[in-house]
Amino acid sequence: MRFATGMVLIDAPHSALNMLGIDESLADRNVTRVKTFRRGGKRYPYVSPQAWRYWWRFTLKEHFNWELSPLYREQKQVFTAANPLKYPDDDVFGYMRAFKRGGVNVTVTRVSPLKNTPLISILPDRSSVTVDEGYASRHEGDPVPYSQEFYSTVFKGAFSLDLDSVGRFTIISKAGFKNLLTWDDVPKDKKGNPKKGTEDVVNEIREMERIAEELGVEKRDKEWIMPPKIRKKRATDVIKALRLLTGGAKQSQYHTDVTPKFVLLLNVDAGINPFISDLVFEERGEIRFDAEALAKRLKDLKEVIPDNAKLYIGYDEGFTRSLGWDVNEIAKTLEKAGVEVFTGTVGEAIEEFAKEIEAYYG
């Protein structure tokens, strides 16, 4: 198994990217809060993981021409088409459709090959959040006061893309692994034909088989596998989309570029992510990078780092200069520990890393 893992830093110098909404606990209800969580004695702003995933999915649609899976509603559930052959976002982002149609259980679920953390502020709220006091005065009568929090910080996020799962669909009766309906799911009459009332289910299975035939999907006993060319494109599109990441609330007032300004990328032959904890941290109001800690961590994980795999460091020079980081020194520290390192712009690092992913699929 191989996972494309990474860490991104997003500079948010004056932003309100994913808000909590109006603070209902206040009598005048006119304060809009940012989302925060507590760790130890401090609170940290964050962008929810689903918001980041929404930005990612939207960027794939806008810049990589992905046809996104349509949404359907059944009672209180909203779900996608659950068709990972036709819709690449169903393949990469997973799905859960759990209900009965015409008395037939049409539940299918898929564990998302792409996993991501929330985007978490490196600076605590006391060092990053402020309140803008405003007045709405474009109407007749007295101005109406309101307050809105926003922050100035750097967000850190990590992700892992399961390369073996992209374009590979299992048919196992287990939550997350029954990705597709099969003829075994269709009730039969005494002659062995599908019972009346199962037409929708039959049509869905036939449509899936038609697409599989058209694309050249390899069918095995418990899984279907798409051609390497399609799997390769979907996996590399996901990584390349980071370079053009678009999204976030309050863009008309705070206008934040959410493309990463610093990335770490590495292929790992295990379901772990070496970048999640405490490599980037706050110290006396400054944002630090612990290259020694990363070097020791990667050395400790040497047996699951593939031969010839590199650690890709992509950075925006203005961003790292503002933090006082010397990327060349970071690279030297890692190379002393036996880690092969590539350094370049964020775009260059992503493109080179994508080539390593392409080579994995052959």
CSV table of N, CA and C in Angstrom, one decimal, residues 231-303:
chain,number,residue,atom,x,y,z
A,231,ARG,N,-6.6,5.9,-13.2
A,231,ARG,CA,-6.2,6.1,-11.8
A,231,ARG,C,-5.1,7.1,-11.6
A,232,LYS,N,-4.1,7.0,-12.5
A,232,LYS,CA,-3.0,8.0,-12.4
A,232,LYS,C,-3.5,9.4,-12.6
A,233,LYS,N,-4.4,9.7,-13.5
A,233,LYS,CA,-4.8,11.0,-13.7
A,233,LYS,C,-5.6,11.5,-12.5
A,234,ARG,N,-6.5,10.7,-12.0
A,234,ARG,CA,-7.3,11.1,-10.8
A,234,ARG,C,-6.4,11.4,-9.6
A,235,ALA,N,-5.4,10.6,-9.4
A,235,ALA,CA,-4.5,10.8,-8.2
A,235,ALA,C,-3.7,12.1,-8.4
A,236,THR,N,-3.1,12.2,-9.6
A,236,THR,CA,-2.2,13.4,-9.8
A,236,THR,C,-3.0,14.7,-9.8
A,237,ASP,N,-4.3,14.6,-10.4
A,237,ASP,CA,-5.1,15.8,-10.4
A,237,ASP,C,-5.4,16.3,-9.0
A,238,VAL,N,-5.6,15.4,-8.1
A,238,VAL,CA,-5.9,15.7,-6.7
A,238,VAL,C,-4.7,16.5,-6.1
A,239,ILE,N,-3.5,16.0,-6.3
A,239,ILE,CA,-2.3,16.7,-5.8
A,239,ILE,C,-2.0,18.0,-6.5
A,240,LYS,N,-2.2,18.0,-7.8
A,240,LYS,CA,-1.9,19.3,-8.5
A,240,LYS,C,-2.9,20.3,-8.2
A,241,ALA,N,-4.1,19.9,-7.8
A,241,ALA,CA,-5.2,20.9,-7.4
A,241,ALA,C,-4.8,21.8,-6.2
A,242,LEU,N,-3.9,21.3,-5.4
A,242,LEU,CA,-3.5,22.1,-4.2
A,242,LEU,C,-2.9,23.4,-4.7
A,243,ARG,N,-2.2,23.4,-5.8
A,243,ARG,CA,-1.5,24.6,-6.3
A,243,ARG,C,-2.5,25.7,-6.6
A,244,LEU,N,-3.7,25.3,-7.0
A,244,LEU,CA,-4.7,26.3,-7.4
A,244,LEU,C,-5.9,26.3,-6.5
A,245,LEU,N,-5.7,25.9,-5.2
A,245,LEU,CA,-6.8,25.8,-4.3
A,245,LEU,C,-7.6,27.1,-4.2
A,246,THR,N,-8.9,27.0,-4.3
A,246,THR,CA,-9.8,28.2,-4.3
A,246,THR,C,-10.9,28.0,-3.3
A,247,GLY,N,-11.2,29.0,-2.5
A,247,GLY,CA,-12.4,28.9,-1.6
A,247,GLY,C,-12.3,29.8,-0.5
A,248,GLY,N,-13.2,29.7,0.5
A,248,GLY,CA,-13.2,30.5,1.7
A,248,GLY,C,-14.3,31.5,1.7
A,249,ALA,N,-14.8,31.7,2.9
A,249,ALA,CA,-15.9,32.7,3.1
A,249,ALA,C,-15.3,34.1,3.2
A,250,LYS,N,-16.2,35.1,3.1
A,250,LYS,CA,-15.8,36.5,3.4
A,250,LYS,C,-14.7,37.0,2.4
A,251,GLN,N,-14.7,36.4,1.2
A,251,GLN,CA,-13.6,36.8,0.3
A,251,GLN,C,-13.8,38.3,-0.2
A,252,SER,N,-15.1,38.7,-0.3
A,252,SER,CA,-15.4,40.1,-0.8
A,252,SER,C,-14.8,41.1,0.2
A,253,GLN,N,-14.7,40.8,1.5
A,253,GLN,CA,-14.3,41.8,2.5
A,253,GLN,C,-12.8,41.6,2.9
A,254,TYR,N,-12.4,40.3,2.9
A,254,TYR,CA,-11.0,40.0,3.4
A,254,TYR,C,-10.1,39.5,2.4
A,255,HIS,N,-10.6,39.0,1.3
A,255,HIS,CA,-9.8,38.5,0.1
A,255,HIS,C,-8.5,37.8,0.5
A,256,THR,N,-8.6,36.5,0.7
A,256,THR,CA,-7.4,35.7,1.1
A,256,THR,C,-7.1,34.7,0.0
A,257,ASP,N,-5.8,34.6,-0.3
A,257,ASP,CA,-5.3,33.6,-1.3
A,257,ASP,C,-5.1,32.4,-0.5
A,258,VAL,N,-5.9,31.3,-0.7
A,258,VAL,CA,-5.7,30.1,0.1
A,258,VAL,C,-4.8,29.0,-0.5
A,259,THR,N,-4.1,29.4,-1.6
A,259,THR,CA,-3.1,28.4,-2.1
A,259,THR,C,-2.0,28.3,-1.1
A,260,PRO,N,-1.5,27.1,-0.9
A,260,PRO,CA,-0.4,26.8,0.1
A,260,PRO,C,0.8,27.7,-0.3
A,261,LYS,N,1.4,28.2,0.8
A,261,LYS,CA,2.7,28.9,0.6
A,261,LYS,C,3.9,28.1,1.0
A,262,PHE,N,3.6,26.9,1.6
A,262,PHE,CA,4.7,26.0,2.0
A,262,PHE,C,4.1,24.6,2.0
A,263,VAL,N,4.8,23.6,1.4
A,263,VAL,CA,4.3,22.2,1.4
A,263,VAL,C,5.4,21.3,1.7
A,264,LEU,N,5.1,20.2,2.3
A,264,LEU,CA,5.9,19.0,2.5
A,264,LEU,C,5.2,17.9,1.9
A,265,LEU,N,5.9,17.1,1.0
A,265,LEU,CA,5.2,16.0,0.3
A,265,LEU,C,6.1,14.8,0.3
A,266,LEU,N,5.5,13.6,0.6
A,266,LEU,CA,6.3,12.4,0.7
A,266,LEU,C,5.4,11.2,0.5
A,267,ASN,N,5.9,10.2,-0.3
A,267,ASN,CA,5.2,9.0,-0.5
A,267,ASN,C,5.6,8.0,0.7
A,268,VAL,N,4.7,7.3,1.2
A,268,VAL,CA,4.9,6.4,2.4
A,268,VAL,C,4.2,5.1,2.1
A,269,ASP,N,4.9,4.0,2.4
A,269,ASP,CA,4.2,2.7,2.3
A,269,ASP,C,3.6,2.3,3.6
A,270,ALA,N,2.7,3.1,4.1
A,270,ALA,CA,2.0,2.8,5.3
A,270,ALA,C,0.9,3.9,5.5
A,271,GLY,N,-0.1,3.5,6.2
A,271,GLY,CA,-1.2,4.5,6.4
A,271,GLY,C,-0.9,5.5,7.5
A,272,ILE,N,0.2,6.1,7.5
A,272,ILE,CA,0.6,7.1,8.5
A,272,ILE,C,0.9,8.5,7.8
A,273,ASN,N,0.9,9.5,8.6
A,273,ASN,CA,1.3,10.8,8.1
A,273,ASN,C,2.4,11.4,9.0
A,274,PRO,N,3.6,11.5,8.5
A,274,PRO,CA,4.7,12.0,9.4
A,274,PRO,C,4.7,13.5,9.7
A,275,PHE,N,3.7,14.2,9.1
A,275,PHE,CA,3.7,15.7,9.1
A,275,PHE,C,2.7,16.2,10.1
A,276,ILE,N,1.9,15.4,10.7
A,276,ILE,CA,0.7,15.9,11.4
A,276,ILE,C,1.1,16.7,12.7
A,277,SER,N,2.0,16.3,13.5
A,277,SER,CA,2.1,16.9,14.8
A,277,SER,C,3.4,17.6,15.0
A,278,ASP,N,3.3,18.8,15.5
A,278,ASP,CA,4.4,19.6,16.2
A,278,ASP,C,5.7,19.8,15.4
A,279,LEU,N,5.6,19.9,14.1
A,279,LEU,CA,6.8,20.3,13.3
A,279,LEU,C,6.8,21.8,13.1
A,280,VAL,N,5.6,22.3,13.0
A,280,VAL,CA,5.4,23.8,12.9
A,280,VAL,C,4.7,24.2,14.2
A,281,PHE,N,5.2,25.2,14.9
A,281,PHE,CA,4.6,25.5,16.2
A,281,PHE,C,4.9,27.0,16.5
A,282,GLU,N,4.1,27.5,17.5
A,282,GLU,CA,4.3,28.9,17.9
A,282,GLU,C,5.3,28.9,19.1
A,283,GLU,N,6.2,29.9,19.1
A,283,GLU,CA,7.1,30.1,20.2
A,283,GLU,C,7.2,31.6,20.4
A,284,ARG,N,6.7,32.1,21.5
A,284,ARG,CA,6.7,33.5,21.8
A,284,ARG,C,6.2,34.4,20.7
A,285,GLY,N,5.1,34.0,20.1
A,285,GLY,CA,4.5,34.7,19.1
A,285,GLY,C,5.0,34.6,17.7
A,286,GLU,N,6.1,33.8,17.6
A,286,GLU,CA,6.7,33.5,16.3
A,286,GLU,C,6.4,32.1,15.8
A,287,ILE,N,6.4,31.9,14.5
A,287,ILE,CA,6.1,30.6,13.9
A,287,ILE,C,7.4,29.9,13.6
A,288,ARG,N,7.6,28.7,14.2
A,288,ARG,CA,8.9,28.0,14.0
A,288,ARG,C,8.7,26.7,13.2
A,289,PHE,N,9.8,26.2,12.6
A,289,PHE,CA,9.8,24.9,12.0
A,289,PHE,C,10.9,24.1,12.6
A,290,ASP,N,10.6,22.9,13.0
A,290,ASP,CA,11.6,22.0,13.7
A,290,ASP,C,12.1,21.0,12.7
A,291,ALA,N,13.2,21.4,12.0
A,291,ALA,CA,13.8,20.5,11.0
A,291,ALA,C,14.4,19.3,11.7
A,292,GLU,N,15.0,19.4,12.9
A,292,GLU,CA,15.6,18.3,13.6
A,292,GLU,C,14.6,17.3,13.9
A,293,ALA,N,13.4,17.7,14.4
A,293,ALA,CA,12.3,16.8,14.8
A,293,ALA,C,11.9,16.0,13.5
A,294,LEU,N,11.7,16.7,12.4
A,294,LEU,CA,11.3,16.0,11.2
A,294,LEU,C,12.4,15.0,10.7
A,295,ALA,N,13.6,15.4,10.8
A,295,ALA,CA,14.7,14.5,10.4
A,295,ALA,C,14.7,13.2,11.2
A,296,LYS,N,14.5,13.4,12.5
A,296,LYS,CA,14.5,12.2,13.4
A,296,LYS,C,13.3,11.3,13.1
A,297,ARG,N,12.2,12.0,12.9
A,297,ARG,CA,10.9,11.2,12.6
A,297,ARG,C,11.1,10.4,11.3
A,298,LEU,N,11.6,11.0,10.3
A,298,LEU,CA,11.7,10.3,9.0
A,298,LEU,C,12.8,9.2,9.1
A,299,LYS,N,13.8,9.4,9.9
A,299,LYS,CA,14.8,8.4,10.1
A,299,LYS,C,14.2,7.2,10.8
A,300,ASP,N,13.3,7.5,11.7
A,300,ASP,CA,12.6,6.4,12.5
A,300,ASP,C,11.6,5.7,11.6
A,301,LEU,N,11.2,6.3,10.5
A,301,LEU,CA,10.2,5.6,9.7
A,301,LEU,C,10.8,5.1,8.4
A,302,LYS,N,12.1,5.0,8.4
A,302,LYS,CA,12.9,4.7,7.1
A,302,LYS,C,12.4,3.4,6.4
A,303,GLU,N,11.9,2.4,7.2
A,303,GLU,CA,11.5,1.2,6.6
A,303,GLU,C,10.2,1.3,5.8
